[in-house]
XYZ file of C-alpha atoms in Angstrom:
694
model
C -11.598 4.834 16.521
C -8.837 5.866 18.903
C -8.429 4.433 22.367
C -10.182 6.692 24.937
C -6.989 7.214 26.951
C -5.527 8.854 23.823
C -8.233 11.527 23.644
C -7.701 15.091 24.856
C -10.677 17.486 24.794
C -9.091 20.857 25.463
C -10.069 24.511 25.299
C -7.847 27.525 24.853
C -9.026 30.535 26.816
C -7.646 33.877 27.969
C -8.154 37.630 28.066
C -8.863 39.367 24.756
C -5.601 39.740 22.777
C -3.402 37.338 24.786
C -2.893 35.175 21.682
C -5.396 32.299 21.947
C -6.257 32.153 18.262
C -2.572 32.408 17.237
C -1.766 29.567 19.661
C -4.528 27.464 18.053
C -3.114 28.222 14.573
C 0.347 27.016 15.674
C -1.088 23.824 17.140
C -2.839 23.115 13.818
C 0.345 23.824 11.860
C 2.492 21.607 14.099
C 0.029 18.717 13.972
C -0.105 18.934 10.175
C -3.754 20.045 9.973
C -2.936 23.217 8.009
C 0.031 23.916 5.759
C 0.001 27.719 5.772
C -0.493 29.574 9.025
C -3.099 32.334 8.892
C -2.543 35.391 11.056
C -5.202 37.102 13.154
C -3.924 40.578 12.242
C -4.314 39.746 8.540
C -7.847 38.450 9.187
C -6.863 35.018 7.906
C -6.796 32.690 10.897
C -8.534 29.321 10.548
C -10.792 29.521 13.585
C -11.876 33.194 13.187
C -13.974 32.571 10.085
C -16.851 35.049 10.638
C -16.566 38.338 8.706
C -16.937 40.282 11.938
C -14.101 38.258 13.547
C -11.693 38.779 10.659
C -12.444 42.512 10.603
C -12.168 43.232 14.309
C -9.357 40.747 14.979
C -11.308 39.205 17.871
C -12.913 35.816 18.383
C -16.706 35.993 18.770
C -17.801 32.386 18.773
C -15.854 29.371 19.874
C -14.604 27.194 17.027
C -13.831 23.472 17.234
C -10.988 21.674 15.448
C -9.582 18.149 15.714
C -5.942 17.150 15.215
C -3.370 14.471 16.175
C -0.069 14.671 18.093
C 2.031 11.646 19.050
C -0.852 9.159 18.475
C -3.191 11.290 20.611
C -6.340 12.880 19.276
C -6.907 16.514 20.316
C -10.336 18.142 20.082
C -9.416 21.810 20.458
C -11.872 24.643 21.072
C -10.653 28.238 20.576
C -12.841 30.479 22.739
C -13.459 34.246 22.685
C -11.736 36.524 25.196
C -14.110 39.469 25.249
C -16.336 39.772 28.325
C -19.486 40.155 26.200
C -18.987 36.622 24.836
C -18.129 34.854 28.104
C -21.105 32.559 27.574
C -19.119 30.945 24.713
C -16.265 30.231 27.131
C -18.640 28.961 29.800
C -20.404 26.469 27.571
C -17.124 25.277 26.034
C -15.612 24.670 29.487
C -18.720 22.697 30.363
C -17.846 19.970 27.853
C -14.044 20.002 28.032
C -11.738 17.823 30.110
C -8.743 20.167 30.159
C -7.683 23.632 29.137
C -4.754 25.854 28.230
C -4.927 29.240 29.936
C -2.989 31.695 27.783
C -1.558 34.811 29.440
C 0.224 37.681 27.720
C 3.896 37.984 28.766
C 3.611 41.767 29.052
C -0.106 42.164 29.973
C -0.037 39.419 32.609
C -3.218 38.250 34.318
C -5.886 40.465 32.774
C -9.563 40.874 33.805
C -11.095 38.408 31.377
C -8.486 35.814 32.376
C -9.868 36.136 35.917
C -13.446 35.541 34.764
C -12.477 32.560 32.611
C -10.332 31.176 35.416
C -13.289 31.459 37.779
C -15.535 29.663 35.256
C -12.914 26.929 34.823
C -12.668 26.501 38.605
C -16.459 26.162 38.830
C -16.446 23.609 35.987
C -13.468 21.823 37.627
C -11.400 21.789 34.437
C -7.703 20.863 34.807
C -5.417 23.402 33.114
C -1.888 24.096 32.027
C -0.713 27.698 31.766
C 1.042 29.158 28.722
C 2.723 32.541 29.151
C 2.751 33.808 25.567
C 4.310 36.784 23.736
C 7.664 36.634 25.561
C 9.211 38.243 22.446
C 7.269 41.465 23.119
C 8.505 44.659 24.715
C 7.900 44.625 28.453
C 7.464 40.832 28.655
C 8.337 39.340 32.047
C 7.686 35.639 32.645
C 8.380 35.750 36.396
C 6.027 38.691 36.956
C 3.186 36.775 35.259
C 3.901 33.679 37.404
C 3.689 35.881 40.510
C 0.376 37.384 39.300
C -1.082 33.894 38.799
C -0.430 33.315 42.500
C -1.675 36.676 43.791
C -4.536 37.535 41.400
C -5.923 34.061 40.630
C -4.996 32.508 43.986
C -3.644 29.556 41.943
C -0.444 27.525 42.268
C 1.693 27.658 39.080
C 4.278 24.874 38.667
C 7.034 26.268 36.430
C 7.912 23.648 33.772
C 9.939 25.779 31.329
C 12.080 28.890 31.749
C 12.748 31.444 28.967
C 16.186 31.821 27.399
C 16.535 35.550 26.767
C 13.608 37.966 26.814
C 11.885 40.479 24.471
C 13.796 40.548 21.115
C 16.516 38.280 22.579
C 14.029 35.470 23.323
C 15.458 32.406 21.526
C 14.064 29.379 23.336
C 13.132 27.637 26.568
C 14.703 25.336 29.142
C 12.711 22.260 30.161
C 13.017 22.321 33.970
C 12.106 18.637 34.325
C 14.753 17.217 31.956
C 17.193 20.185 32.229
C 17.469 20.476 28.443
C 17.446 23.695 26.424
C 15.327 24.015 23.271
C 16.750 26.741 21.014
C 15.067 27.880 17.761
C 16.856 29.530 14.847
C 15.779 32.759 13.113
C 13.743 31.147 10.304
C 10.565 31.263 12.422
C 9.797 27.625 11.538
C 8.607 25.563 14.536
C 10.566 22.459 13.517
C 13.933 24.284 13.304
C 15.198 23.842 16.839
C 18.101 22.143 18.563
C 18.259 20.506 21.980
C 21.310 21.808 23.837
C 22.766 22.021 27.333
C 21.388 24.640 29.676
C 23.166 28.019 29.080
C 25.897 28.540 31.711
C 24.311 31.689 33.137
C 21.042 29.816 33.803
C 22.345 26.661 35.512
C 21.696 27.878 39.089
C 18.221 29.183 38.216
C 17.266 25.904 36.497
C 18.550 23.882 39.486
C 16.485 26.027 41.860
C 13.283 25.565 39.820
C 13.997 21.842 39.261
C 14.211 21.317 43.015
C 10.963 23.248 43.535
C 9.271 21.157 40.808
C 10.398 17.846 42.352
C 9.307 18.900 45.850
C 5.870 19.945 44.590
C 5.419 16.817 42.457
C 6.378 14.197 45.080
C 3.732 15.601 47.457
C 1.265 13.672 45.275
C 2.764 10.292 46.267
C 3.625 9.495 49.905
C 6.067 6.655 49.086
C 8.001 8.789 46.594
C 8.052 11.639 49.075
C 9.542 9.449 51.802
C 12.179 8.127 49.375
C 12.988 11.693 48.215
C 13.408 12.844 51.830
C 15.851 9.963 52.297
C 17.922 11.410 49.447
C 16.626 9.243 46.574
C 16.062 11.199 43.336
C 12.754 10.152 41.656
C 12.788 9.095 37.974
C 11.374 11.335 35.222
C 8.519 8.806 34.719
C 7.558 8.962 38.404
C 7.678 12.750 38.379
C 5.480 12.920 35.266
C 2.971 10.593 36.901
C 2.849 12.823 39.993
C 2.541 16.010 37.933
C -0.301 14.425 35.974
C -2.140 13.569 39.199
C -1.607 17.032 40.698
C -2.770 18.710 37.479
C -5.895 16.564 37.381
C -6.706 17.368 41.019
C -5.982 21.078 40.339
C -3.366 21.100 43.155
C -1.141 23.054 40.766
C -1.006 24.167 37.138
C 2.042 23.274 34.978
C 3.289 26.599 33.572
C 5.046 26.979 30.217
C 6.427 29.931 28.300
C 7.049 30.824 24.674
C 5.919 32.892 21.729
C 3.148 31.416 19.589
C 3.638 34.073 16.896
C 7.369 33.257 16.584
C 6.716 29.482 16.840
C 8.873 29.077 19.941
C 7.932 26.726 22.778
C 4.853 25.207 21.118
C 6.071 21.590 21.051
C 6.469 21.649 24.839
C 2.829 22.721 25.171
C 1.600 19.863 22.943
C 3.721 17.367 24.880
C 2.279 18.767 28.127
C -1.287 18.252 26.861
C -0.444 14.584 26.216
C 1.535 14.134 29.441
C -0.518 16.047 31.978
C -4.056 16.880 30.875
C -6.675 14.210 31.599
C -8.327 11.945 29.060
C -12.163 11.718 29.127
C -12.041 8.657 31.396
C -9.944 10.424 34.053
C -12.360 13.285 34.681
C -15.127 13.062 37.260
C -18.157 11.892 35.259
C -21.039 14.326 34.627
C -23.825 13.977 37.225
C -27.290 12.988 36.000
C -30.249 15.083 37.141
C -34.033 14.737 37.304
C -36.445 16.998 35.411
C -36.180 19.734 38.081
C -32.392 19.791 37.752
C -31.671 18.050 41.088
C -28.868 15.476 41.022
C -30.071 11.871 41.171
C -26.809 10.445 42.494
C -26.092 8.644 39.207
C -23.311 9.739 36.849
C -22.596 9.470 33.110
C -19.594 7.116 33.209
C -17.353 7.714 30.198
C -17.334 4.406 28.402
C -18.108 3.107 24.930
C -20.088 0.198 26.441
C -22.595 2.389 28.349
C -25.877 3.651 26.781
C -25.575 6.824 24.696
C -25.437 10.088 26.683
C -24.484 13.341 25.013
C -24.842 17.073 25.651
C -25.680 19.639 22.973
C -23.480 22.588 23.928
C -23.685 24.883 20.918
C -25.993 25.537 17.973
C -24.603 27.186 14.870
C -26.327 28.182 11.670
C -24.034 28.197 8.659
C -24.292 27.976 4.898
C -25.098 24.243 5.069
C -27.901 24.526 7.645
C -28.207 24.161 11.413
C -25.314 22.448 13.182
C -25.634 21.055 16.702
C -22.296 20.635 18.475
C -22.414 17.600 20.733
C -20.050 16.178 23.342
C -20.579 12.430 23.667
C -20.037 11.260 27.262
C -20.837 7.593 26.879
C -21.868 5.030 24.293
C -21.692 5.221 20.507
C -23.588 7.228 17.937
C -23.963 6.101 14.348
C -25.451 7.706 11.276
C -29.142 6.790 11.029
C -29.580 6.237 14.807
C -32.712 7.521 16.538
C -31.931 9.523 19.665
C -34.116 10.987 22.401
C -33.990 14.621 23.490
C -34.812 14.206 27.189
C -35.776 17.899 27.526
C -38.524 17.840 24.884
C -39.314 14.113 25.159
C -39.127 13.854 21.343
C -36.935 11.557 19.284
C -34.928 12.590 16.232
C -33.022 10.659 13.622
C -29.338 11.446 13.072
C -28.986 12.179 9.375
C -25.443 13.478 8.943
C -22.588 13.699 11.416
C -19.456 15.736 10.794
C -16.118 16.408 12.416
C -15.508 20.147 12.393
C -12.374 21.941 11.231
C -13.552 25.490 12.115
C -15.926 26.092 9.171
C -14.751 23.076 7.128
C -16.263 19.682 7.821
C -15.454 16.009 7.336
C -18.324 13.528 7.090
C -18.421 10.793 9.768
C -20.306 7.514 9.849
C -20.029 7.083 13.623
C -18.648 8.590 16.847
C -18.043 7.363 20.375
C -17.630 8.431 24.003
C -15.113 11.275 24.297
C -15.792 12.716 20.836
C -16.874 16.280 20.101
C -18.800 16.297 16.822
C -21.517 18.238 15.041
C -24.863 16.809 13.872
C -26.482 18.438 10.851
C -30.158 19.363 10.702
C -31.457 18.634 14.227
C -34.872 20.280 14.563
C -35.780 20.881 18.204
C -32.468 20.794 20.029
C -31.239 23.779 22.023
C -28.075 24.512 23.972
C -27.930 22.447 27.152
C -30.309 19.676 25.987
C -29.355 16.075 26.718
C -29.408 13.573 23.840
C -29.622 9.938 24.870
C -30.623 6.390 23.992
C -34.475 6.202 23.835
C -34.363 2.960 25.894
C -32.290 4.635 28.651
C -33.598 8.179 29.110
C -31.474 10.468 31.300
C -30.726 14.146 31.865
C -27.220 15.546 32.179
C -26.575 18.544 34.403
C -28.024 21.504 32.524
C -26.217 24.732 31.694
C -27.197 27.922 33.478
C -26.699 31.102 31.480
C -26.347 34.630 32.820
C -29.261 37.027 32.385
C -28.796 39.758 29.736
C -27.860 43.143 31.196
C -28.608 45.553 28.383
C -31.433 45.982 25.886
C -32.147 48.051 22.786
C -35.295 48.614 20.751
C -35.054 47.777 17.019
C -37.306 48.024 13.981
C -36.659 47.042 10.338
C -35.980 50.066 8.098
C -38.370 48.890 5.400
C -41.843 47.362 5.739
C -40.910 44.052 4.094
C -38.084 43.445 6.578
C -40.337 42.409 9.469
C -40.773 38.755 8.547
C -37.130 38.446 7.484
C -36.041 39.961 10.809
C -38.273 37.552 12.765
C -36.778 34.457 11.076
C -33.189 35.720 11.423
C -33.554 36.646 15.100
C -35.132 33.232 15.761
C -31.998 31.525 14.404
C -29.689 33.828 16.365
C -31.512 33.202 19.660
C -31.130 29.438 19.138
C -27.367 29.904 18.583
C -26.685 32.181 21.541
C -28.471 31.555 24.870
C -27.274 34.890 26.300
C -29.077 36.767 23.510
C -32.821 37.228 24.092
C -35.617 38.920 22.220
C -39.049 40.079 23.342
C -41.811 42.382 22.195
C -42.605 45.282 24.498
C -46.341 45.055 25.187
C -46.580 48.777 25.903
C -44.823 50.086 22.802
C -44.996 47.104 20.402
C -41.227 47.460 19.771
C -38.890 44.498 19.337
C -36.401 44.534 22.216
C -33.028 42.788 21.839
C -31.234 41.902 25.076
C -27.619 40.910 25.463
C -24.487 40.809 27.614
C -23.036 44.181 26.644
C -22.932 46.910 24.048
C -20.397 45.083 21.828
C -22.536 41.918 21.988
C -25.613 43.756 20.652
C -23.508 45.737 18.157
C -22.309 42.494 16.621
C -25.846 41.035 16.575
C -27.136 44.085 14.666
C -24.134 43.755 12.318
C -24.835 40.027 11.727
C -28.512 40.803 10.983
C -27.393 43.349 8.412
C -24.643 41.343 6.698
C -25.592 37.709 7.066
C -29.374 38.085 6.808
C -29.658 41.380 4.868
C -31.929 43.071 7.445
C -31.277 46.800 7.935
C -32.371 47.960 11.401
C -33.187 51.216 13.067
C -31.779 51.017 16.580
C -33.529 53.110 19.230
C -32.775 54.149 22.761
C -33.777 51.676 25.452
C -37.026 52.633 27.221
C -37.736 52.167 30.913
C -41.041 50.528 31.851
C -42.390 53.051 34.360
C -45.696 52.434 36.176
C -48.152 54.553 38.200
C -49.801 54.047 41.578
C -51.685 56.057 44.238
C -50.636 57.250 47.684
C -53.908 58.225 49.422
C -57.273 56.612 50.128
C -60.355 58.277 48.622
C -64.072 57.686 49.309
C -66.258 58.828 46.451
C -69.523 58.376 44.573
C -70.342 58.400 40.879
C -73.649 58.240 39.007
C -73.977 57.459 35.337
C -77.357 58.505 33.856
C -78.391 58.817 30.276
C -81.925 59.339 29.061
C -82.756 59.290 25.385
C -86.178 58.036 24.304
C -87.047 54.472 25.356
C -85.031 52.817 28.097
C -82.116 54.874 29.398
C -78.966 53.981 31.292
C -78.523 54.291 35.030
C -75.851 53.143 37.490
C -74.787 54.656 40.801
C -71.779 53.405 42.783
C -70.329 54.440 46.139
C -66.742 53.204 46.517
C -63.422 53.538 48.285
C -60.084 53.537 46.412
C -56.903 53.003 48.440
C -53.232 52.054 47.843
C -52.697 48.268 47.757
C -49.753 46.235 49.017
C -46.693 46.447 46.681
C -46.874 43.741 44.016
C -50.643 43.122 44.348
C -51.589 44.875 41.083
C -55.350 45.531 41.122
C -57.869 44.065 43.592
C -61.634 44.573 43.711
C -64.108 43.609 46.424
C -67.719 44.401 47.228
C -69.209 44.851 50.709
C -72.644 45.979 49.486
C -75.492 44.726 51.690
C -79.193 45.044 51.159
C -79.194 44.757 47.381
C -78.697 48.454 46.512
C -76.507 47.179 43.677
C -77.618 43.732 42.467
C -74.888 41.053 42.515
C -75.097 40.444 38.764
C -73.600 43.911 38.145
C -70.458 43.354 40.277
C -68.418 41.759 37.432
C -69.276 44.707 35.146
C -68.091 47.220 37.773
C -64.885 45.225 38.350
C -64.285 45.065 34.586
C -64.838 48.820 34.199
C -62.208 49.692 36.817
C -59.769 47.076 35.504
C -59.920 48.332 31.922
C -58.938 51.818 33.141
C -55.870 50.500 35.020
C -54.117 50.061 31.647
C -53.530 53.805 31.402
C -52.761 56.076 34.331
C -53.611 59.773 34.618
C -50.035 61.114 34.938
C -48.303 59.884 31.782
C -50.447 56.992 30.564
C -48.375 54.196 32.158
C -50.240 51.155 33.589
C -51.484 51.565 37.198
C -50.348 49.084 39.862
C -51.224 48.270 43.479
C -54.728 49.745 43.782
C -57.608 48.361 45.891
C -61.209 49.222 44.944
C -64.020 48.529 47.433
C -67.668 48.920 46.439
C -69.769 49.649 49.552
C -73.052 51.064 48.233
C -74.885 52.416 45.202
C -78.225 52.557 43.514
C -80.022 51.039 40.527
C -83.116 51.534 38.432
C -85.398 48.576 37.761
C -85.656 49.383 34.031
C -82.663 51.550 33.094
C -79.839 49.737 34.943
C -77.723 47.281 32.948
C -74.247 45.754 33.062
C -73.023 48.250 30.467
C -74.350 51.193 32.515
C -72.434 50.048 35.610
C -69.257 49.406 33.565
C -69.418 52.981 32.225
C -70.042 54.233 35.789
C -66.862 52.447 36.983
C -64.804 54.013 34.160
C -66.132 57.475 35.064
C -65.412 56.821 38.739
C -61.748 55.973 37.941
C -61.286 59.198 35.954
C -62.937 61.216 38.738
C -61.143 59.732 41.767
C -57.594 58.682 40.779
C -56.371 62.309 40.387
C -57.629 62.939 43.974
C -55.754 59.859 45.342
C -52.235 61.312 45.074
C -51.103 59.569 41.850
C -47.387 58.832 41.725
C -44.891 57.522 39.157
C -42.971 54.367 40.193
C -39.830 53.012 38.511
C -38.265 49.549 38.166
C -35.427 48.908 40.625
C -32.753 46.402 39.600
C -30.836 44.037 41.846
C -27.251 44.793 40.759
C -24.266 42.571 41.538
C -20.909 44.213 40.739
C -17.594 42.360 40.818
C -14.544 44.636 41.219
C -10.868 44.263 42.169
C -10.075 45.470 45.721
C -8.378 48.690 44.667
C -11.477 50.040 42.870
C -14.174 49.286 45.486
C -14.416 52.911 46.632
C -14.884 54.217 43.076
C -17.545 51.606 42.310
C -19.560 52.303 45.478
C -19.305 56.082 44.958
C -20.542 55.689 41.389
C -23.477 53.476 42.451
C -24.477 56.089 45.046
C -24.438 58.768 42.352
C -26.794 56.560 40.358
C -29.287 56.653 43.263
C -28.229 53.149 44.284
C -28.727 51.623 47.740
C -25.724 49.473 48.732
C -26.999 46.241 50.310
C -23.934 44.091 50.860
C -20.209 43.638 50.238
C -18.428 40.280 50.007
C -14.648 39.957 49.771
C -13.332 37.061 47.665
C -9.848 35.752 46.769
C -9.502 38.027 43.755
C -11.873 40.929 44.397
C -15.055 42.216 46.008
C -18.712 41.722 45.118
C -20.893 44.737 45.793
C -24.659 44.179 45.868
C -27.001 47.135 45.444
C -30.522 48.152 44.394
C -30.338 50.708 41.561
C -33.058 52.271 39.346
C -32.949 50.821 35.825
C -33.006 54.302 34.264
C -29.597 55.019 35.832
C -27.969 51.807 34.561
C -27.807 52.451 30.803
C -24.219 52.481 29.542
C -23.047 51.286 32.972
C -20.797 48.532 31.636
C -18.672 51.114 29.808
C -18.278 53.263 32.946
C -17.517 50.212 35.085
C -14.793 49.017 32.734
C -13.251 52.500 32.661
C -13.298 52.774 36.475
C -11.781 49.313 37.003
C -9.298 49.270 34.074
C -11.534 46.748 32.323
C -11.576 44.300 35.223
C -15.045 44.944 36.655
C -18.144 42.985 35.737
C -21.758 43.144 36.737
C -25.081 41.405 36.383
C -28.538 42.759 37.135
C -32.102 41.540 37.324
C -35.461 43.159 38.077
C -36.276 43.387 41.775
C -39.304 45.624 42.485
C -40.949 49.002 41.799
C -40.271 52.088 43.924
C -41.599 55.675 43.816
C -39.654 58.065 41.561
C -38.134 61.208 43.099
C -40.093 64.335 42.090
C -37.442 65.687 39.671
C -37.226 62.346 37.787
C -41.011 62.031 37.747
C -41.539 65.516 36.268
C -38.971 64.876 33.539
C -40.470 61.484 32.559
C -44.039 62.868 32.472
C -42.960 65.794 30.292
C -41.010 63.539 27.879
C -43.879 61.031 27.625
C -46.456 63.719 26.882
C -44.164 65.179 24.218
C -43.655 61.717 22.652
C -47.394 60.991 22.683
C -48.137 64.367 21.113
C -45.854 63.485 18.194
C -47.598 60.137 17.546
């Protein structure tokens, strides 16, 4: 077991295509974990091991690897960059102590970098910045540094400067030590020399060195006073100050290089050791009660404390279910019994493994600070706390965004139903932002996710991994019907056919109810014209008819029925007769009460950069949206609006086009509102046509 101060739990995150996975590959190569580097564009990288990842050249699920550098143990998580998989980034950040934000030297600070940066700020994760791809056309290190300040409202502390740019990029200057690292043309990371700073860069390096020292000594009052008196601080003192400032997120040490060409990677690894916090230096996770409120206690990172761990990812692979766990305190050994504080059930730890992407090494024990996987846990889900049964506790839970898009699916062949059910069950356990439900109205299976690519990949995984071919339908909107006018009416049900007949007469009022009340029934009959024992039958008769409205067969909402009089026959009246009378009354009176189609309205929250606010608001108005609020933030504007669900299909694609890929949105159901006449007519016509085909 390594000493806790020698642990570094770090994540690598950035916009799609900034070079995260390539950076991870280089780290593994440098630390001796792999001997041949796999390239993303060849579909051979270590951490992108899913078929879909290799094919599309993108990372879909975060992968964990462990390696060693200068006696320090790194647990590295390579996260996806695509906006549809942000939940992977979010839950990885939740269990990490530090991160490397990778930015493309030519692309700069891109939209997904902003989202991930925001998540990292919320999770209070210390970061260093790596400006990658400086060998590419159009690369500009200083422009990216400026963007970090303006777009992310962050403070980059430049630690290395590039020597040459684009195809002339040959190495970096360490601003702290004023030494130049120059690589040769072999492309091997170990083939570099340490030289003097090139003559044409001396002034620039001096300028940045002075800036670095001034920023660093602000972290220590005594050093600052000495520096102002003309005393130059030692490298050790400066490193200590930079470490403190990085941990407090006062600034972010910023490095440059080219992961693909193996230039500048050693400096990054040294920076992880020098500046990113160990598990003991991070604010401990707060403990919460069952409702999720903080109790004031924290999970102190220490081997001597009781076991506290968080399950942050479930993965199903060829060996069975894997539960990824970050251990905050205590020790965990093979054969231990642990308590899941969410379910209240205990489970025995059978096998524990250290992950190398999809390879695994068996472990007999693990301790505070470790990120490991447990094989074969039965009832554990993402966000559950695992702890010592004698010391139950709950760590702060994870909150996942609501899905924004849904599609209806059905297996192509009859036998696929059961197979699909089992497969989707496993996929829902793995990915908390992927949901499934059965539409009560249509009986269809509805898959919900974070975006079109997200659901595309899920359908692809079902087909390839689980062998389930699906028919994917158009999403359907759950319309409803209601009434707009009050009606007073009477209905008599009589039937005479030898022996006792049926008789029931009701006088009633039907009127629109308050929004959200559904169906309410009351009786004000006095004098016993309708005996009390028949009231439930009348209520039941009306209620059963509310399932299907008269316009297009959608359920009816917000209707009040009041029974005020009626008549009965001593022999022929029965509960069934009054129930039939109520059904007849519904059919007779609802068409007279101004029936109307109502549609679901969604509460939409759009995040957009400042320069696209006008386009976004104009587009929401075209979608029949009502703008409710606008909030300006450091990096953009949040627009809140109420928009009909039927107008929101495919919105994410339009939003990304309008905002050059930088916009994001979330939506949830708010309430029902009447449809405009043109929409109503179209829906009724389409529904009747669909029903006629059935």
